[in-house]
Phi, psi and omega in degrees: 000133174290182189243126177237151205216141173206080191256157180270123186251013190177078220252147220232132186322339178289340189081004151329163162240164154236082152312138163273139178243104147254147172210166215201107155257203195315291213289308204226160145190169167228184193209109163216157179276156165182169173244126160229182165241160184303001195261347187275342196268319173320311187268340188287276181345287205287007153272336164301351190285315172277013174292130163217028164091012187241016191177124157340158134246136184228144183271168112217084176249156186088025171313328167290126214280001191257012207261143176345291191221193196217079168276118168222131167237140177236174178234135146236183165257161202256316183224186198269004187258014188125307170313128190211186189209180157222121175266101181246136159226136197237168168188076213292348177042056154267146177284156177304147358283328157251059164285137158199138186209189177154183163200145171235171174232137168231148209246126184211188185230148168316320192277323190300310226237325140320332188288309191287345162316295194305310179299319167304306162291341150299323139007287191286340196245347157227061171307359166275009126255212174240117186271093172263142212201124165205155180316163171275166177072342175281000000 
């Protein structure tokens, strides 16, 4: 399981958010902002909650190209034993010198990935804290 970080930086009158996103495996991490409300995040949870390793979940915001930045977080499955991933993809669709973009995979378990389902959704009800998420033992 990565290590995910999710503060909140700004909640918008409408009650849009723009969260800072990080996540961090053994390898690689990134750290990026975006906006959503809270109801994307929600269904986004309770499909985590409900991860049981047989079918992708999938985040995505800013698929369209005129959109800030291109945040996609996924749960995939790797095989039929269980075996899973979190999947990031990023695109702050900044000019050089501060452009970043990439994707990783992080190795996670169902139950890991049902727990940060719960946290997220607790979460979500004091976005003016910080939400951290890591393997137990890590």
């Amino acid at each position: 399981m990565p290590k995910i970080v999710l503060r909140n930086l700004w909640t918008d009158s409408d009650g849009m958010l723009q969260p800072q996103l990080t996540v961090a495996s053994d390898h690689h991490m990134m750290v990026q902002d975006f906006y959503t409300y809270p109801e994307d995040l929600e269904q986004f949870a309770a499909q985590l909650i409900s991860y049981a390793g047989n079918r992708p979940v999938i985040f995505e915001y800013g698929s369209a190209r005129e959109v800030y930045c291109h945040l996609k977080l996924s749960v995939v499955p790797l095989d039929d034993l269980g075996h899973s991933a979190f999947a990031v993809a990023f695109d702050n669709r900044r000019k050089p010198p501060e452009a970043a973009s990439g994707s990783f995979f992080a190795a996670c378990e169902p139950g890991n990935v049902n727990q940060f389902g719960r946290r997220l959704s607790t979460w979500l009800n004091n976005s003016g804290s910080v939400l951290e998420h890591e393997r137990p033992g890590a």
